[in-house]
Short mmCIF file of C-alpha atoms and ligand atoms in Angstrom, two decimals:
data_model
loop_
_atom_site.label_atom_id
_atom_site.label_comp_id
_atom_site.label_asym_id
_atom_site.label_seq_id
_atom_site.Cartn_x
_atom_site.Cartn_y
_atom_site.Cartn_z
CA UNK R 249 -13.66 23.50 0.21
CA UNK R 250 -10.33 23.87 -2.14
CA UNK R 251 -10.43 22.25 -5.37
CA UNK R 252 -6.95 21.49 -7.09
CA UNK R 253 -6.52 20.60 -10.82
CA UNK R 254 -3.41 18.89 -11.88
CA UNK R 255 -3.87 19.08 -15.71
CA UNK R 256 -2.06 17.94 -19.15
CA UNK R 257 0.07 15.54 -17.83
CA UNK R 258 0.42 11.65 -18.38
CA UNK R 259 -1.17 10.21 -15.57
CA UNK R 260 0.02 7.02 -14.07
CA UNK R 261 -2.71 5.64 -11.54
CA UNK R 262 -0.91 2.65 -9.68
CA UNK R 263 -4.84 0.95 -9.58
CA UNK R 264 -5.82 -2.20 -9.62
CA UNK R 265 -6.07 -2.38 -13.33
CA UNK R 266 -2.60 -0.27 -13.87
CA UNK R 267 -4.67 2.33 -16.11
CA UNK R 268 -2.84 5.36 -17.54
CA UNK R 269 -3.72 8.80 -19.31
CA UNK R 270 -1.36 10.22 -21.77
CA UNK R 271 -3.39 13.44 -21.31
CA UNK R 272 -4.73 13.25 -18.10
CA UNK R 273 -5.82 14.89 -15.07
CA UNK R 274 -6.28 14.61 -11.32
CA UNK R 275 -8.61 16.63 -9.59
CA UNK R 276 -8.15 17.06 -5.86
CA UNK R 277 -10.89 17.94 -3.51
CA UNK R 278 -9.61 19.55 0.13
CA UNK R 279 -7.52 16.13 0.73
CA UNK R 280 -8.66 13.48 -1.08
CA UNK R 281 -8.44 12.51 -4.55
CA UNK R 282 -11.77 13.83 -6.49
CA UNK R 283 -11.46 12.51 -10.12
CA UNK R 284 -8.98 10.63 -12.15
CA UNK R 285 -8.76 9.84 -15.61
CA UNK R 286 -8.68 11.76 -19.28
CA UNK R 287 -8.64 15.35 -19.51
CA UNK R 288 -11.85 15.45 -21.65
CA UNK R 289 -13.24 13.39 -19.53
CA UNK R 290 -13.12 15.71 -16.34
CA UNK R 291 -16.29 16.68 -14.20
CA UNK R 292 -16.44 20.46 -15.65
CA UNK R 293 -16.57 21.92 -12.26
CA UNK R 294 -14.92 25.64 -11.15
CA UNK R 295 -11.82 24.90 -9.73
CA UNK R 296 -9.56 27.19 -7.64
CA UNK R 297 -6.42 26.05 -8.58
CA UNK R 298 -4.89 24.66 -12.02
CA UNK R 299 -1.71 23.38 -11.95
CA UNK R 300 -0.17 22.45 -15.37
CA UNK R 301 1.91 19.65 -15.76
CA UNK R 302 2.44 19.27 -19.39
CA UNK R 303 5.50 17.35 -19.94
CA UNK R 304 5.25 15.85 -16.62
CA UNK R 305 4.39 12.38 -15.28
CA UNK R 306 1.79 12.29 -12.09
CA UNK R 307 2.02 9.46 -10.16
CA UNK R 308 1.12 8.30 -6.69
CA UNK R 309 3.84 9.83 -3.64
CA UNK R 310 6.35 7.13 -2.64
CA UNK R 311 6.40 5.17 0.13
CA UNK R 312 9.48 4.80 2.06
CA UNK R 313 8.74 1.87 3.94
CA UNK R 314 11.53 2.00 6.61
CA UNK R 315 14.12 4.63 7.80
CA UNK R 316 16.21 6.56 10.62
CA UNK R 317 16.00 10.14 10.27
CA UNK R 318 17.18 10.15 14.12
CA UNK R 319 20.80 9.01 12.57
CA UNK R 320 20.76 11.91 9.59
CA UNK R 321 23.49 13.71 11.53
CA UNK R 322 25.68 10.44 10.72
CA UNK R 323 25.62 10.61 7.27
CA UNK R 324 28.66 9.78 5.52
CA UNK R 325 30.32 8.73 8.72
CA UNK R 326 32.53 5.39 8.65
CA UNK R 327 31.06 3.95 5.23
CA UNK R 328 33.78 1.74 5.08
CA UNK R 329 32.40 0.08 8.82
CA UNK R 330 30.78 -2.80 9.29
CA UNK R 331 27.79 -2.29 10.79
CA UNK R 332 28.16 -3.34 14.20
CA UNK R 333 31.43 -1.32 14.02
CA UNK R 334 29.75 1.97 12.55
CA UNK R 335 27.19 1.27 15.21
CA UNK R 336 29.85 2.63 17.62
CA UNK R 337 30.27 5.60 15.78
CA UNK R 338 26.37 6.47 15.70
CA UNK R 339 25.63 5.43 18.84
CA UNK R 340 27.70 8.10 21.00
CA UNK R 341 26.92 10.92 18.16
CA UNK R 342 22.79 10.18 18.82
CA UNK R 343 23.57 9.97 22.51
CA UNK R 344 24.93 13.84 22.42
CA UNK R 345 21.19 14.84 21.19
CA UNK R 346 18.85 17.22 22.89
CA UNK R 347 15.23 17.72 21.71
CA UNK R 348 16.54 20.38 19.50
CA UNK R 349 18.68 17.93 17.26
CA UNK R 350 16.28 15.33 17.53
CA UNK R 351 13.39 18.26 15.87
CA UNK R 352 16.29 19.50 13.66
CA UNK R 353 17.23 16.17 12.51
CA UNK R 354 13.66 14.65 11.85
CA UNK R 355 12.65 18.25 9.89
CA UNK R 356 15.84 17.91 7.32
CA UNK R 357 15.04 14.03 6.78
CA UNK R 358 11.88 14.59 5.93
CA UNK R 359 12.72 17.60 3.77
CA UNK R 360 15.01 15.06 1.85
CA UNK R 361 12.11 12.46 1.89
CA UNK R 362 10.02 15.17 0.53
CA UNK R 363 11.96 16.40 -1.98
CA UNK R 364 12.50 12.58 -2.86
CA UNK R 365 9.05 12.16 -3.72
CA UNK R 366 8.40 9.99 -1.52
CA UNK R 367 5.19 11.54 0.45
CA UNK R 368 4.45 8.42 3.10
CA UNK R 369 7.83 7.30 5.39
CA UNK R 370 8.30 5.09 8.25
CA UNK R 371 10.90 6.38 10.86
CA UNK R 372 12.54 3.85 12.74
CA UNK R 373 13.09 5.79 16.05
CA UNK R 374 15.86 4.69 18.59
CA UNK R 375 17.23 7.10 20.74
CA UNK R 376 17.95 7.69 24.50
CA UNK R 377 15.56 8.25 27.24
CA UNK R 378 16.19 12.00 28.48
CA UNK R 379 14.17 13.18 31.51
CA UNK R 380 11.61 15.82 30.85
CA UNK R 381 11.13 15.44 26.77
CA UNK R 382 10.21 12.15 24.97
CA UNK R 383 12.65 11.88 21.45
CA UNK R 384 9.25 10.34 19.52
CA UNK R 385 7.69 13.99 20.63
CA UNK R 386 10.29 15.55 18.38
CA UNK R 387 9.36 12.57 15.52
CA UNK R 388 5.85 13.19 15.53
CA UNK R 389 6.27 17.28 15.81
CA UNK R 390 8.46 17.25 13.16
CA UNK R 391 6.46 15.21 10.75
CA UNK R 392 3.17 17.30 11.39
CA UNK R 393 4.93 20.42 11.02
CA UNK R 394 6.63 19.21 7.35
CA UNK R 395 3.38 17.68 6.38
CA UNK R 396 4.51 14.36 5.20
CA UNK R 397 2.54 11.00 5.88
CA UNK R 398 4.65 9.67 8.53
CA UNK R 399 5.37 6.49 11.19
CA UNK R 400 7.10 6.38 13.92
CA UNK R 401 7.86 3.05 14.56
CA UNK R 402 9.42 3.11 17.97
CA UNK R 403 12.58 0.81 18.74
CA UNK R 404 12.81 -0.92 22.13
CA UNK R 405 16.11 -1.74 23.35
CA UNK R 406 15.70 -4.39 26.58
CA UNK R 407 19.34 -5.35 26.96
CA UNK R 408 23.11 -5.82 25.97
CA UNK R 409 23.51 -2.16 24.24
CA UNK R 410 24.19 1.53 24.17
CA UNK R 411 22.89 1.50 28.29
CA UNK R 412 21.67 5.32 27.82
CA UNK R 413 19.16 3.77 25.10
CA UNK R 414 18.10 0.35 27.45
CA UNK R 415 14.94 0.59 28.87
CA UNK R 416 12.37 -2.00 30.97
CA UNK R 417 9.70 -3.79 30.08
CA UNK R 418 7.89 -1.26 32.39
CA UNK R 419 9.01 1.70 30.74
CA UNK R 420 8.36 0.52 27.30
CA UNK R 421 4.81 -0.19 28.04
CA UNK R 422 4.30 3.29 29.97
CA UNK R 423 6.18 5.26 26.98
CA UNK R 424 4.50 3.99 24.36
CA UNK R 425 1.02 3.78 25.84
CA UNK R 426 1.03 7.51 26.62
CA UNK R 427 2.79 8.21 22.60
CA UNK R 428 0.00 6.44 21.51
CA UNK R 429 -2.63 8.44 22.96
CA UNK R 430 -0.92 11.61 22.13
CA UNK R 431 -0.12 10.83 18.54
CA UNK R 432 -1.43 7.39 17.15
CA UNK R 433 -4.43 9.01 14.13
CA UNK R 434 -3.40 12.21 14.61
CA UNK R 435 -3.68 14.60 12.05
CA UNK R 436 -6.35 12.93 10.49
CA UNK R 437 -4.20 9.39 10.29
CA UNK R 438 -1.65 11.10 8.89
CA UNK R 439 0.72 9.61 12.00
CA UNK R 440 0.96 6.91 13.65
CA UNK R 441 2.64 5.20 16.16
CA UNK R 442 4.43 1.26 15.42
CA UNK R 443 6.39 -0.64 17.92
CA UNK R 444 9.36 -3.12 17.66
CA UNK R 445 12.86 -4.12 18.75
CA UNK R 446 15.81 -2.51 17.38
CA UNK R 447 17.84 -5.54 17.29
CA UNK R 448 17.30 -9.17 18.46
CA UNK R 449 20.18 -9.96 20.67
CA UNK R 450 18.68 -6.30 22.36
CA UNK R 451 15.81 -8.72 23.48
CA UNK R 452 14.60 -11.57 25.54
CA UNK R 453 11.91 -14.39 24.32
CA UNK R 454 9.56 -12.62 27.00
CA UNK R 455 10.16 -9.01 25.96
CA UNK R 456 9.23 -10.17 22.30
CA UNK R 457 5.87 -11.78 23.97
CA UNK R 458 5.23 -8.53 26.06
CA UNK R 459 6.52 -6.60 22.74
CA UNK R 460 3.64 -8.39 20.90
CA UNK R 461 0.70 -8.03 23.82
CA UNK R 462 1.68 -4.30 24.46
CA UNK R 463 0.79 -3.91 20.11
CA UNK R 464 -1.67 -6.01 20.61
CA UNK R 465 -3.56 -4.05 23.49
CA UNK R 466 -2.98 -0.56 21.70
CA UNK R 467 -3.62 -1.75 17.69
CA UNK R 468 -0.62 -0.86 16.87
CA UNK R 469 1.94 -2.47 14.20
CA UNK R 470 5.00 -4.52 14.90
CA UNK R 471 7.91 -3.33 13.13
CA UNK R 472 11.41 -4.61 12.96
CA UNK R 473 14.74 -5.38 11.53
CA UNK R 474 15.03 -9.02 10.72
CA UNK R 475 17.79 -11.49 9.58
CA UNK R 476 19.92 -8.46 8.46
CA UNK R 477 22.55 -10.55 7.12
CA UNK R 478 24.04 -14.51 7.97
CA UNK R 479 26.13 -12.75 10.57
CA UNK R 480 22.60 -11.60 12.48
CA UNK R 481 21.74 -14.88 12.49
CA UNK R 482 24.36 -16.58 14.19
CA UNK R 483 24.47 -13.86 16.64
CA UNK R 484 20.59 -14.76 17.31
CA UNK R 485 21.72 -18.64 17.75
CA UNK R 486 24.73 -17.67 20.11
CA UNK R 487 22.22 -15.55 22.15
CA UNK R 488 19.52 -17.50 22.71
CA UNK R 489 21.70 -20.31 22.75
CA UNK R 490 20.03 -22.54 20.85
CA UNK R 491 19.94 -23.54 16.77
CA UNK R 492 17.04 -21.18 15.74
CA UNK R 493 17.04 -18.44 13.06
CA UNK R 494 15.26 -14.83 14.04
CA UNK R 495 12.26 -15.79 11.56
CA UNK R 496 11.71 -18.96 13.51
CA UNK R 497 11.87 -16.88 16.62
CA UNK R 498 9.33 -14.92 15.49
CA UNK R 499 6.88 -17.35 14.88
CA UNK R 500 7.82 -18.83 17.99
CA UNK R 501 6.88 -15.21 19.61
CA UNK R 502 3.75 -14.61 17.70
CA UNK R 503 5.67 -11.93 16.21
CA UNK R 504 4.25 -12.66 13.11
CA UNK R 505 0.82 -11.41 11.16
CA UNK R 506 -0.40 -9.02 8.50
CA UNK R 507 0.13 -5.95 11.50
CA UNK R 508 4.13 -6.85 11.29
CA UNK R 509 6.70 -5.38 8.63
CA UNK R 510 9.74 -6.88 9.03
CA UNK R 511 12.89 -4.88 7.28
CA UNK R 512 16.02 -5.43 5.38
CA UNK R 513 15.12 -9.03 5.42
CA UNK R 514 18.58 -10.81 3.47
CA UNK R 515 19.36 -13.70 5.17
CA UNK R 516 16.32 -15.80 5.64
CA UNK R 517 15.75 -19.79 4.61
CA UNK R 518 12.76 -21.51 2.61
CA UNK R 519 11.35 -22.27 5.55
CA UNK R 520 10.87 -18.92 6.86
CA UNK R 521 10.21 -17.71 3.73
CA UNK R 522 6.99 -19.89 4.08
CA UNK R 523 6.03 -18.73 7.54
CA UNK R 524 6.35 -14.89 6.74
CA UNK R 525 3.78 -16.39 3.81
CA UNK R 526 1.74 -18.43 5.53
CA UNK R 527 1.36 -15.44 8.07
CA UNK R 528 0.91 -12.73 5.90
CA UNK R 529 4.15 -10.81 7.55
CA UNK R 530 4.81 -7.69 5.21
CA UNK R 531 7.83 -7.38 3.70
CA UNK R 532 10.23 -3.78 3.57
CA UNK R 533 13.19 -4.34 1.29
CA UNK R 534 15.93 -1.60 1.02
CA UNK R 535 18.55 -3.53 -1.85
CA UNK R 536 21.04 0.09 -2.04
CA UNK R 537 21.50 -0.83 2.00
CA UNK R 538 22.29 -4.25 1.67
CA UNK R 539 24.77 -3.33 -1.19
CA UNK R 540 26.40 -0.54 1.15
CA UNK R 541 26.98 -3.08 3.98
CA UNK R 542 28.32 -5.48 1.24
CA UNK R 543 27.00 -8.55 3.52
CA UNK R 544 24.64 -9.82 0.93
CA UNK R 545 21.10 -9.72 -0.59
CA UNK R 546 17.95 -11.24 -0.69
CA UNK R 547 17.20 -13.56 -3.47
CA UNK R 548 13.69 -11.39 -3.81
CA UNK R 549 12.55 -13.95 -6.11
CA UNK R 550 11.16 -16.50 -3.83
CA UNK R 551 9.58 -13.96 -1.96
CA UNK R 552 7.49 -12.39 -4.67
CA UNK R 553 6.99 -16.55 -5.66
CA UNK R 554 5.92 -16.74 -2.09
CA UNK R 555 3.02 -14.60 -2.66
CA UNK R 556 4.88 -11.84 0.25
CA UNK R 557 3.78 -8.54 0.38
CA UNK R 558 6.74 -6.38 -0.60
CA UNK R 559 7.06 -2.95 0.15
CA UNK R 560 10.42 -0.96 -1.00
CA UNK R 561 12.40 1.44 1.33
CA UNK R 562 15.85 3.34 1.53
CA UNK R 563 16.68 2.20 5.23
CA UNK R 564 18.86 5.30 7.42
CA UNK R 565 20.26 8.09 5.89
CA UNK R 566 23.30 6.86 7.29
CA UNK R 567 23.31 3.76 6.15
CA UNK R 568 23.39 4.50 2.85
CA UNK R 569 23.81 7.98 2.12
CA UNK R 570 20.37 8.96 0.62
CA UNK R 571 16.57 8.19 0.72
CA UNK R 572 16.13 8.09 -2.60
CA UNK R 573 13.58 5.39 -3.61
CA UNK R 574 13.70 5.44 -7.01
CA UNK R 575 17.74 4.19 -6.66
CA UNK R 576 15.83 1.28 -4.37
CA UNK R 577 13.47 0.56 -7.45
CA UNK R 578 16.36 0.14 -9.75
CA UNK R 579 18.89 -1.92 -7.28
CA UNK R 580 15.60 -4.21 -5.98
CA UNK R 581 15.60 -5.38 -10.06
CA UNK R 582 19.30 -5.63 -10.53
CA UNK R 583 19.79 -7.32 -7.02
CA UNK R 584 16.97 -9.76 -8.26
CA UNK R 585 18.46 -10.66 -11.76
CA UNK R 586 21.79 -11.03 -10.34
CA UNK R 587 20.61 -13.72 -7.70
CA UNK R 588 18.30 -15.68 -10.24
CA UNK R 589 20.18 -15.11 -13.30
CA UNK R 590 16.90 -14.53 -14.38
CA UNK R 591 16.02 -10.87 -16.59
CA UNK R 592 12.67 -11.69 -15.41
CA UNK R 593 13.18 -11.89 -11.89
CA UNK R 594 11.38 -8.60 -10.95
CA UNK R 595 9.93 -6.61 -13.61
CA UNK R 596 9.30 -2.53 -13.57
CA UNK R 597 5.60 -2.60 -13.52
CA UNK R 598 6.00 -4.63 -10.31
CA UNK R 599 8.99 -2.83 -8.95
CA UNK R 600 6.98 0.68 -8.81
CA UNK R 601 3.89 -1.32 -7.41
CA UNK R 602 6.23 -1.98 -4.32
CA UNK R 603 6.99 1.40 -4.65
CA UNK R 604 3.25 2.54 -4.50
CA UNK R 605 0.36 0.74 -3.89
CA UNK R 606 2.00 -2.46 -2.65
CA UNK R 607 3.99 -0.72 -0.31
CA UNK R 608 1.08 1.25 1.13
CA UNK R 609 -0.17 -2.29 1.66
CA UNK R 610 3.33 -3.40 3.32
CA UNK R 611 3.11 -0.41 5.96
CA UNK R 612 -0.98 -0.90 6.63
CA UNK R 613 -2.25 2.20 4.35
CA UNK R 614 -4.15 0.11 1.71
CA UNK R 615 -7.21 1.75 0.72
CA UNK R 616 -5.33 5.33 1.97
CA UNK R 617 -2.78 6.05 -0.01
CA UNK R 618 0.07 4.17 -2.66
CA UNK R 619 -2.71 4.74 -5.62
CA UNK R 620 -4.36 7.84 -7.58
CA UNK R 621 -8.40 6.93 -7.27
CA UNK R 622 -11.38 8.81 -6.47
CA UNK R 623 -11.79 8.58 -2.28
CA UNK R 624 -8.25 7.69 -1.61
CA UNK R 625 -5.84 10.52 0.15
CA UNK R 626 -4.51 13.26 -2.42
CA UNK R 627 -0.93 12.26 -1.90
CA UNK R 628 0.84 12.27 -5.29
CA UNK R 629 3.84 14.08 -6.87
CA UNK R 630 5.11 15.38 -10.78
CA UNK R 631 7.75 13.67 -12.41
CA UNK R 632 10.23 16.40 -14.65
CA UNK R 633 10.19 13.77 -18.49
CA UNK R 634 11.95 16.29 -20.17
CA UNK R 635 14.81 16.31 -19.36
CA UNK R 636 18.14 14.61 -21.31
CA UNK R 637 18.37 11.30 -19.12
CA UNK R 638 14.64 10.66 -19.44
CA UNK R 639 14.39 11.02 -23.30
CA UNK R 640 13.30 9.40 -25.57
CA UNK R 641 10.73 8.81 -23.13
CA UNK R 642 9.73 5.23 -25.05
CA UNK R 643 8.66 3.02 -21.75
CA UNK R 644 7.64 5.24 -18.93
CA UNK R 645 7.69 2.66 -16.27
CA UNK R 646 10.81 1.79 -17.81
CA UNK R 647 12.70 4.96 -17.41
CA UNK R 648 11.21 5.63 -14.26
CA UNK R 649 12.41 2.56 -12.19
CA UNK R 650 16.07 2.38 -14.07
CA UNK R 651 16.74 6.27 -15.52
CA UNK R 652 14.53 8.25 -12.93
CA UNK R 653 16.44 10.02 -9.86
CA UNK R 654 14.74 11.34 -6.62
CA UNK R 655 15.82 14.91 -8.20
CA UNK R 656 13.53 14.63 -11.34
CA UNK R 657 10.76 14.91 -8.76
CA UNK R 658 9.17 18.95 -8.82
CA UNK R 659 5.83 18.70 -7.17
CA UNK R 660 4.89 17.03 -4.29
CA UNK R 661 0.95 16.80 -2.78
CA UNK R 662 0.49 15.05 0.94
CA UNK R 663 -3.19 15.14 2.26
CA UNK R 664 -4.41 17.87 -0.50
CA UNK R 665 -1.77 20.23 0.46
CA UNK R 666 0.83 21.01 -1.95
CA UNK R 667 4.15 20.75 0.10
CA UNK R 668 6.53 21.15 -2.56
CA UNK R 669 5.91 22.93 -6.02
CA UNK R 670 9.05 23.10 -9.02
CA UNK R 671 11.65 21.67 -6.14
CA UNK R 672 10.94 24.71 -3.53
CA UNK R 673 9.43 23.66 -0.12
CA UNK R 674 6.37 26.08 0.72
CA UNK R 675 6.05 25.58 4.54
CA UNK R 676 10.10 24.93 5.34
CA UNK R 677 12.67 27.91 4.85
CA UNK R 678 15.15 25.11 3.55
CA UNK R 679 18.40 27.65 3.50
CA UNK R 680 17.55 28.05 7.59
CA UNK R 681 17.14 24.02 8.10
CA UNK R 682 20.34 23.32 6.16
CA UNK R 683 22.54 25.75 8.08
CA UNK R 684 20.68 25.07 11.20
CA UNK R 685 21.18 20.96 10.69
CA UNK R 686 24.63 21.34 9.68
CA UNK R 687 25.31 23.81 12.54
CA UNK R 688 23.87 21.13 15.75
CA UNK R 689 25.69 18.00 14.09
CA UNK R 690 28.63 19.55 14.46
CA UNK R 691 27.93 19.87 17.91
CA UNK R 692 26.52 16.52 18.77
CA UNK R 693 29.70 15.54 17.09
CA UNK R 694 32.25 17.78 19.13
CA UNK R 695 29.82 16.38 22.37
CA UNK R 696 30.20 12.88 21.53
CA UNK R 697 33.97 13.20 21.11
CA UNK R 698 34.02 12.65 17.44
CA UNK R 699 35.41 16.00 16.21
CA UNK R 700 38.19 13.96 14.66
CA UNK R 701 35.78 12.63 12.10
CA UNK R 702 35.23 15.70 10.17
CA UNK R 703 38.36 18.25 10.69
ZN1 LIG U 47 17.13 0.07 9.55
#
């Protein structure tokens, strides 16, 4: 047994009753949280390891509720795209991959998750099919070997795209049913395995029933992109050819349910609004994203109104240039004002809830992580306070959801084991993985004929 005693820090829980320490501790117990609460307070047990934190916040890891480390090598690439257009440039570049860049590329986005603080992340995997290695392999390796909490939430493509990245019905099923054994609880639950189409107009009516059953049979969750923007949705109508919006779809599907997290939702009506309530669907919203695409917003609002489950999340590193959730915090408020007119539209203590707890709840790891209490999973990190842009420090929650930056973050803690300490990775020879990752996308890039984009 290894005991671990974070120690003279404030202490922000993220619990039910939103309690706090000003000089608190945390005692962790191999990995799971032992003791929280005041310092004098503290079960006086020998401990092997005290870590001081004076001047430091210690809150819950965050949890990064949807992403595509798979298209980190595409960073910066064609920001001033539309998406379908900057599609075209990602595509081909994520076609040139080998198992190599898809390990490579997975390691440095979860580095940069890491280092983000944000200690649980959902990867939204889409790649091609290449004989002899399965891409989700690389995923999952690369997650257990960086230690963070991590899904891989597996995108089918049925039809009208990239054709190396089309696959059956068949194939899905077989894929994903072998993943599944392989990977889904492994590590002690710290993966798992989600399924889910990439796109809509990738899919049939059928393969979103077979979609469903296939989750169904294994207990896995749905997870998707939905009504991206008011284009999406008329592409949906054209496609299906008839007046229906991808929300309606869903419920028309049975793609709806407490076991489906539906992302980047923007463009979505009162109406389905009420069935992603009435259903329970959890909710992923990624606000710096919908900015970057400049195709609108959610009204947030309503949904929250609604009674939705919201979790927060950064979306692809390519899609908007970082994964840092504390920018998502402060955009999901502003975004929310802006569209109500209302200051009150989405407060801090709420915004890091969806940042936390509630989002551990959005991506089905309630009662395992998103809060510091005794019994749950030791995943938590250190906030740096001292520092000139967090001072005075008057309102913590305050200047953590609109002053706080992914950097401020020092320590980081995922299942008991500290992965991180004062910014320096412990298991990950970062100077190797950034010359390494910047080495292989050059080479995906001069593969996929796209030298021209960075002389
Ligand atoms: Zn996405």
């Amino acid at each position: 047994m290894t005991t671990t005693l974070f120690s003279g820090g404030h202490v922000l829980t993220q619990d039910a009753e939103g309690r706090e320490y000003r000089d608190g501790c945390v005692l962790v117990r191999d990995d799971r949280i032992a003791f929280v609460g005041a310092a004098a307070d503290r079960p006086m047990e020998p401990v092997d390891r005290v870590i001081d934190v004076t001047g430091k916040l210690v809150m819950p890891g965050l949890i990064n509720g949807h992403s595509h480390l798979c298209m980190v090598f595409g960073r910066t690439l064609g920001p001033e795209k539309r998406l379908l257009e900057w599609l075209d440039v990602q595509m081909p570049l994520m076609a040139a991959f080998d198992q190599e860049a898809m390990y490579v590329a997975q390691m440095l986005g979860c580095l940069e998750n890491l280092k983000n603080g944000n200690t649980s992340v959902v990867e939204n995997l889409f790649s091609t099919h290449p004989e002899g290695y399965p891409p989700e392999d690389a995923a999952f390796q690369a997650m257990r070997d960086a230690g963070i909490r991590g899904t891989v939430a597996r995108a089918f493509e049925g039809r009208h795209f990239h054709p190396d990245f089309m696959e059956t019905l068949d194939q899905q099923a077989r894929r994903v049913t072998d993943l599944a054994h392989r990977w889904q609880g492994a590590e002690d639950d710290r993966l798992r395995l989600a399924i889910g189409p990439l796109l809509p107009w990738c899919m049939t009516e059928e393969m979103y029933r077979e979609t469903r059953a296939l989750a169904n049979d294994l207990s896995l969750c749905l997870h998707m992109h939905v009504a991206e923007s008011p284009e999406f949705n008329q592409l949906i109508a054209r496609h299906f050819g008839r007046d229906i919006r991808q929300v309606e779809l869903l419920e028309e599907t049975g793609c709806l349910g407490p076991d489906v997290q539906v992302a980047a939702v923007s463009d979505v009506s009162a109406h389905e609004i009420d069935l992603l309530a009435r259903t329970d669907t959890r909710v992923l919203l990624d606000p710096p994203t919908r900015l970057f695409w400049g195709t609108g917003f959610p009204a947030l609002k309503p949904f929250l109104d609604a009674g939705l489950t919201c979790g927060l999340a950064t979306n692809g590193p390519a899609a908007n240039c970082g994964q840092d959730l504390f920018e998502s915090m402060k955009y999901a408020c502003a975004t929310a004002k802006t569209a109500a007119n209302d200051p009150l539209a989405l407060g801090r203590h709420r915004v890091l809830r969806m940042a936390t707890s509630e989002g551990a709840r959005a991506i089905g790891r309630d009662g395992q992580t998103g809060r510091l209490e005794a019994g749950l999973k030791a995943d938590l990190i250190t906030v740096d306070l001292r520092q000139p842009h967090l001072t005075p420090n008057l309102d913590t929650a305050a200047a953590l959801v609109f002053s706080a930056k992914g950097t401020d973050v020092r320590d980081v803690m995922v299942d008991g084991r500290l992965l991180i300490e004062n910014r320096e990775p412990l298991f990950i020879d970062e100077g190797a993985l950034l010359r390494q990752a910047e080495q292989i996308a050059r080479c995906c890039l001069r593969a996929a004929g796209l030298s021209h984009l960075c002389p």
